[in-house]
Short mmCIF file of N, CA, C and O in Angstrom, two decimals:
data_model
loop_
_atom_site.label_atom_id
_atom_site.label_comp_id
_atom_site.label_asym_id
_atom_site.label_seq_id
_atom_site.Cartn_x
_atom_site.Cartn_y
_atom_site.Cartn_z
N UNK A 1 -6.76 4.25 -13.28
CA UNK A 1 -6.32 4.40 -11.92
C UNK A 1 -4.76 4.97 -12.01
O UNK A 1 -3.95 4.41 -12.73
N UNK A 2 -4.43 5.98 -11.17
CA UNK A 2 -3.19 6.26 -11.05
C UNK A 2 -2.54 5.69 -9.75
O UNK A 2 -3.30 5.58 -8.74
N UNK A 3 -1.20 5.35 -9.78
CA UNK A 3 -0.50 4.91 -8.66
C UNK A 3 0.46 5.80 -8.24
O UNK A 3 1.18 6.31 -9.00
N UNK A 4 0.41 6.26 -7.04
CA UNK A 4 1.30 7.18 -6.57
C UNK A 4 2.24 6.45 -5.58
O UNK A 4 1.64 5.90 -4.48
N UNK A 5 3.49 6.44 -5.47
CA UNK A 5 4.29 5.72 -4.60
C UNK A 5 5.07 6.65 -3.67
O UNK A 5 5.74 7.69 -4.33
N UNK A 6 5.07 6.63 -2.46
CA UNK A 6 5.87 7.32 -1.59
C UNK A 6 7.02 6.54 -0.91
O UNK A 6 6.61 5.50 -0.32
N UNK A 7 8.19 6.77 -1.34
CA UNK A 7 9.27 5.80 -0.85
C UNK A 7 10.36 6.59 -0.08
O UNK A 7 10.23 7.89 -0.08
N UNK A 8 11.12 5.99 0.63
CA UNK A 8 12.24 6.67 1.34
C UNK A 8 12.71 5.76 2.60
O UNK A 8 11.99 4.69 2.94
N UNK A 9 13.59 6.32 3.20
CA UNK A 9 14.18 5.63 4.36
C UNK A 9 13.27 5.63 5.55
O UNK A 9 12.38 6.49 5.65
N UNK A 10 13.26 4.58 6.43
CA UNK A 10 12.54 4.63 7.70
C UNK A 10 12.52 5.81 8.44
O UNK A 10 13.62 6.51 8.66
N UNK A 11 11.33 6.31 8.76
CA UNK A 11 11.34 7.60 9.71
C UNK A 11 11.30 8.97 8.87
O UNK A 11 11.38 9.91 9.57
N UNK A 12 11.22 8.91 7.60
CA UNK A 12 11.37 10.23 6.81
C UNK A 12 10.07 10.86 6.73
O UNK A 12 10.04 12.04 6.34
N UNK A 13 8.86 10.28 7.08
CA UNK A 13 7.45 10.81 7.07
C UNK A 13 6.65 10.35 5.98
O UNK A 13 5.72 10.93 5.75
N UNK A 14 6.97 9.09 5.46
CA UNK A 14 5.96 8.62 4.47
C UNK A 14 4.63 8.38 4.98
O UNK A 14 3.63 8.85 4.47
N UNK A 15 4.40 7.93 6.07
CA UNK A 15 3.02 7.70 6.66
C UNK A 15 2.42 9.00 7.13
O UNK A 15 1.18 9.27 6.83
N UNK A 16 3.18 9.99 7.56
CA UNK A 16 2.38 11.24 7.86
C UNK A 16 2.13 11.91 6.64
O UNK A 16 0.99 12.57 6.45
N UNK A 17 2.94 11.79 5.52
CA UNK A 17 2.62 12.56 4.19
C UNK A 17 1.26 11.69 3.53
O UNK A 17 0.30 12.34 3.16
N UNK A 18 1.26 10.32 3.75
CA UNK A 18 0.07 9.69 3.24
C UNK A 18 -1.17 10.14 4.04
O UNK A 18 -2.22 10.36 3.38
N UNK A 19 -1.09 10.24 5.34
CA UNK A 19 -2.35 10.86 5.95
C UNK A 19 -2.83 11.94 5.65
O UNK A 19 -3.93 12.30 5.57
N UNK A 20 -1.80 12.92 5.59
CA UNK A 20 -2.15 14.31 5.19
C UNK A 20 -2.75 14.21 3.90
O UNK A 20 -3.63 15.04 3.51
N UNK A 21 -2.19 13.42 2.87
CA UNK A 21 -2.81 13.44 1.45
C UNK A 21 -4.38 13.03 1.59
O UNK A 21 -5.28 13.49 0.86
N UNK A 22 -4.54 12.03 2.42
CA UNK A 22 -5.91 11.52 2.61
C UNK A 22 -6.72 12.63 3.14
O UNK A 22 -8.01 12.80 2.75
N UNK A 23 -6.35 13.31 4.15
CA UNK A 23 -7.05 14.47 4.68
C UNK A 23 -7.23 15.56 3.52
O UNK A 23 -8.50 16.05 3.62
N UNK A 24 -6.49 15.85 2.82
CA UNK A 24 -6.59 16.76 1.64
C UNK A 24 -7.66 16.44 0.59
O UNK A 24 -8.52 17.11 0.09
N UNK A 25 -7.82 15.02 0.46
CA UNK A 25 -8.69 14.64 -0.69
C UNK A 25 -10.16 14.27 -0.05
O UNK A 25 -11.14 13.88 -0.72
N UNK A 26 -10.25 14.31 1.19
CA UNK A 26 -11.44 13.81 2.01
C UNK A 26 -12.69 14.41 1.38
O UNK A 26 -13.66 13.86 1.23
N UNK A 27 -12.74 15.59 1.08
CA UNK A 27 -13.97 16.36 0.59
C UNK A 27 -14.15 16.46 -0.94
O UNK A 27 -14.98 16.69 -1.29
N UNK A 28 -13.12 15.89 -1.56
CA UNK A 28 -13.10 15.81 -2.97
C UNK A 28 -13.97 14.67 -3.56
O UNK A 28 -14.59 13.83 -2.98
N UNK A 29 -14.01 14.60 -4.90
CA UNK A 29 -14.72 13.58 -5.55
C UNK A 29 -13.90 12.18 -6.04
O UNK A 29 -14.59 11.23 -6.48
N UNK A 30 -12.69 12.26 -5.88
CA UNK A 30 -11.78 11.20 -6.15
C UNK A 30 -11.76 10.07 -5.14
O UNK A 30 -11.55 10.46 -3.87
N UNK A 31 -11.74 9.05 -5.38
CA UNK A 31 -11.76 7.81 -4.47
C UNK A 31 -10.15 7.51 -4.38
O UNK A 31 -9.46 7.08 -5.40
N UNK A 32 -9.58 7.74 -3.26
CA UNK A 32 -8.19 7.32 -2.86
C UNK A 32 -8.11 6.08 -2.00
O UNK A 32 -8.79 6.11 -0.94
N UNK A 33 -7.26 5.23 -2.32
CA UNK A 33 -6.91 4.10 -1.38
C UNK A 33 -5.43 4.04 -1.03
O UNK A 33 -4.72 4.36 -1.85
N UNK A 34 -5.25 3.94 0.29
CA UNK A 34 -3.85 4.04 0.70
C UNK A 34 -3.23 2.63 1.04
O UNK A 34 -4.10 1.81 1.73
N UNK A 35 -2.32 2.23 0.48
CA UNK A 35 -1.84 0.79 0.74
C UNK A 35 -0.37 0.91 1.39
O UNK A 35 0.48 1.46 0.69
N UNK A 36 -0.25 0.63 2.69
CA UNK A 36 1.05 0.71 3.29
C UNK A 36 1.78 -0.77 3.14
O UNK A 36 1.18 -1.69 3.67
N UNK A 37 2.60 -0.74 2.34
CA UNK A 37 3.23 -2.07 2.02
C UNK A 37 3.89 -2.72 3.32
O UNK A 37 3.90 -4.01 3.36
N UNK A 38 4.26 -2.04 4.34
CA UNK A 38 4.67 -2.61 5.57
C UNK A 38 3.69 -3.45 6.07
O UNK A 38 4.05 -4.48 6.62
N UNK A 39 2.41 -3.22 5.91
CA UNK A 39 1.37 -4.09 6.48
C UNK A 39 1.43 -5.34 5.77
O UNK A 39 0.89 -6.41 6.40
N UNK A 40 1.83 -5.50 4.57
CA UNK A 40 1.94 -6.83 3.92
C UNK A 40 2.96 -7.69 4.45
O UNK A 40 3.04 -8.95 4.01
N UNK A 41 4.04 -7.05 5.15
CA UNK A 41 4.91 -7.81 5.80
C UNK A 41 4.77 -8.25 7.22
O UNK A 41 5.61 -8.88 7.75
N UNK A 42 3.66 -8.07 7.62
CA UNK A 42 3.46 -8.33 9.08
C UNK A 42 2.87 -9.78 9.26
O UNK A 42 1.78 -10.23 9.06
N UNK A 43 3.89 -10.68 9.42
CA UNK A 43 3.59 -12.09 9.50
C UNK A 43 4.56 -12.69 10.54
O UNK A 43 5.67 -12.07 10.85
N UNK A 44 4.25 -13.76 11.05
CA UNK A 44 5.21 -14.52 11.92
C UNK A 44 5.24 -15.96 11.53
O UNK A 44 4.27 -16.60 11.10
N UNK A 45 6.29 -16.57 11.87
CA UNK A 45 7.75 -16.11 12.18
C UNK A 45 8.17 -15.11 11.18
O UNK A 45 8.07 -15.28 9.92
N UNK A 46 8.94 -14.07 11.47
CA UNK A 46 9.44 -12.90 10.66
C UNK A 46 10.71 -13.65 9.88
O UNK A 46 11.55 -14.27 10.64
N UNK A 47 10.51 -13.70 8.54
CA UNK A 47 11.67 -14.02 7.74
C UNK A 47 11.43 -13.41 6.43
O UNK A 47 10.30 -13.10 6.05
N UNK A 48 12.42 -13.28 5.65
CA UNK A 48 12.62 -12.95 4.39
C UNK A 48 13.07 -13.88 3.47
O UNK A 48 14.40 -14.04 3.55
N UNK A 49 12.29 -14.52 2.67
CA UNK A 49 12.72 -15.50 1.95
C UNK A 49 11.90 -15.64 0.74
O UNK A 49 11.08 -14.74 0.47
N UNK A 50 12.22 -16.53 -0.21
CA UNK A 50 11.31 -16.63 -1.46
C UNK A 50 9.85 -16.93 -1.09
O UNK A 50 9.09 -16.17 -1.80
N UNK A 51 9.59 -17.72 -0.21
CA UNK A 51 8.13 -18.01 0.01
C UNK A 51 7.48 -16.72 0.43
O UNK A 51 6.29 -16.42 0.21
N UNK A 52 8.05 -15.94 1.44
CA UNK A 52 7.34 -14.84 1.97
C UNK A 52 7.41 -13.57 1.09
O UNK A 52 6.34 -12.94 0.91
N UNK A 53 8.47 -13.58 0.17
CA UNK A 53 8.45 -12.59 -0.83
C UNK A 53 7.30 -12.73 -1.84
O UNK A 53 6.63 -11.83 -2.38
N UNK A 54 7.18 -13.94 -2.22
CA UNK A 54 6.06 -14.39 -3.22
C UNK A 54 4.72 -14.01 -2.53
O UNK A 54 3.95 -13.46 -3.36
N UNK A 55 4.55 -14.36 -1.28
CA UNK A 55 3.43 -13.87 -0.60
C UNK A 55 3.01 -12.38 -0.60
O UNK A 55 1.98 -11.90 -1.02
N UNK A 56 4.19 -11.71 -0.31
CA UNK A 56 3.88 -10.18 -0.47
C UNK A 56 3.43 -9.65 -1.75
O UNK A 56 2.58 -8.83 -1.95
N UNK A 57 4.21 -10.23 -2.65
CA UNK A 57 3.96 -9.86 -4.02
C UNK A 57 2.53 -10.18 -4.44
O UNK A 57 1.80 -9.33 -5.09
N UNK A 58 2.06 -11.24 -4.06
CA UNK A 58 0.78 -11.67 -4.32
C UNK A 58 -0.40 -10.75 -3.69
O UNK A 58 -1.25 -10.51 -4.18
N UNK A 59 -0.02 -10.48 -2.34
CA UNK A 59 -0.84 -9.61 -1.63
C UNK A 59 -0.92 -8.15 -2.31
O UNK A 59 -2.01 -7.59 -2.55
N UNK A 60 0.10 -7.71 -2.73
CA UNK A 60 0.22 -6.34 -3.29
C UNK A 60 -0.54 -6.36 -4.67
O UNK A 60 -1.37 -5.41 -4.92
N UNK A 61 -0.32 -7.43 -5.41
CA UNK A 61 -1.19 -7.60 -6.81
C UNK A 61 -2.51 -7.60 -6.49
O UNK A 61 -3.39 -7.10 -7.20
N UNK A 62 -3.07 -8.32 -5.54
CA UNK A 62 -4.33 -8.59 -5.14
C UNK A 62 -5.01 -7.28 -4.86
O UNK A 62 -6.10 -7.00 -5.29
N UNK A 63 -4.48 -6.50 -3.91
CA UNK A 63 -4.91 -5.12 -3.45
C UNK A 63 -5.14 -4.36 -4.65
O UNK A 63 -6.06 -3.68 -4.89
N UNK A 64 -4.08 -4.14 -5.62
CA UNK A 64 -4.05 -3.36 -6.85
C UNK A 64 -5.22 -3.78 -7.75
O UNK A 64 -5.94 -2.92 -8.35
N UNK A 65 -5.41 -5.09 -7.83
CA UNK A 65 -6.39 -5.59 -8.84
C UNK A 65 -7.86 -5.29 -8.05
O UNK A 65 -8.72 -4.84 -8.92
N UNK A 66 -8.12 -5.47 -6.84
CA UNK A 66 -9.20 -5.09 -6.28
C UNK A 66 -9.50 -3.56 -6.36
O UNK A 66 -10.59 -3.09 -6.57
N UNK A 67 -8.63 -2.75 -6.28
CA UNK A 67 -8.62 -1.35 -6.37
C UNK A 67 -9.14 -0.85 -7.74
O UNK A 67 -9.93 -0.06 -7.84
N UNK A 68 -8.66 -1.62 -8.64
CA UNK A 68 -9.08 -1.41 -10.14
C UNK A 68 -10.48 -1.84 -10.17
O UNK A 68 -11.23 -1.08 -10.85
N UNK A 69 -10.95 -2.81 -9.77
CA UNK A 69 -12.29 -3.36 -9.74
C UNK A 69 -13.25 -2.42 -9.21
O UNK A 69 -14.39 -2.12 -9.70
N UNK A 70 -12.74 -1.74 -8.00
CA UNK A 70 -13.53 -0.78 -7.32
C UNK A 70 -13.46 0.54 -7.92
O UNK A 70 -14.08 1.39 -7.38
N UNK A 71 -12.74 0.64 -9.10
CA UNK A 71 -12.51 1.92 -9.66
C UNK A 71 -12.12 3.05 -8.86
O UNK A 71 -12.57 4.24 -8.78
N UNK A 72 -11.01 2.51 -8.02
CA UNK A 72 -10.27 3.70 -7.37
C UNK A 72 -9.54 4.67 -8.33
O UNK A 72 -9.12 4.30 -9.30
N UNK A 73 -9.68 5.85 -8.01
CA UNK A 73 -8.99 6.80 -8.75
C UNK A 73 -7.42 6.91 -8.62
O UNK A 73 -6.67 7.02 -9.52
N UNK A 74 -7.03 6.94 -7.27
CA UNK A 74 -5.71 6.96 -6.93
C UNK A 74 -5.23 5.97 -5.85
O UNK A 74 -6.05 5.65 -4.83
N UNK A 75 -4.29 5.02 -6.32
CA UNK A 75 -3.92 4.07 -5.28
C UNK A 75 -2.57 4.63 -4.80
O UNK A 75 -1.66 4.85 -5.44
N UNK A 76 -2.56 5.09 -3.44
CA UNK A 76 -1.38 5.77 -2.74
C UNK A 76 -0.48 4.44 -2.14
O UNK A 76 -1.03 3.97 -1.13
N UNK A 77 0.68 4.34 -2.53
CA UNK A 77 1.46 3.12 -1.99
C UNK A 77 2.64 3.73 -1.29
O UNK A 77 3.40 4.68 -1.75
N UNK A 78 2.79 3.34 -0.04
CA UNK A 78 3.86 3.75 0.80
C UNK A 78 4.78 2.58 1.24
O UNK A 78 4.30 1.48 1.36
#
């Protein structure tokens, strides 16, 4: 599995690029999974501390492990 990471400041177009990439590979043979890391931070009450950071890291690790098990070709991370 290849991991492709799109990073940058808020509002620069990471989500738009990810959607476009998914459109481009739609008819192809490769299995691509998009993981928007922002979605891993959607919890309440909102706080950034050791407990929440640990949770987000565990969620990211679990998604990557499941993508490997599913034989995803490209894991697109924004």
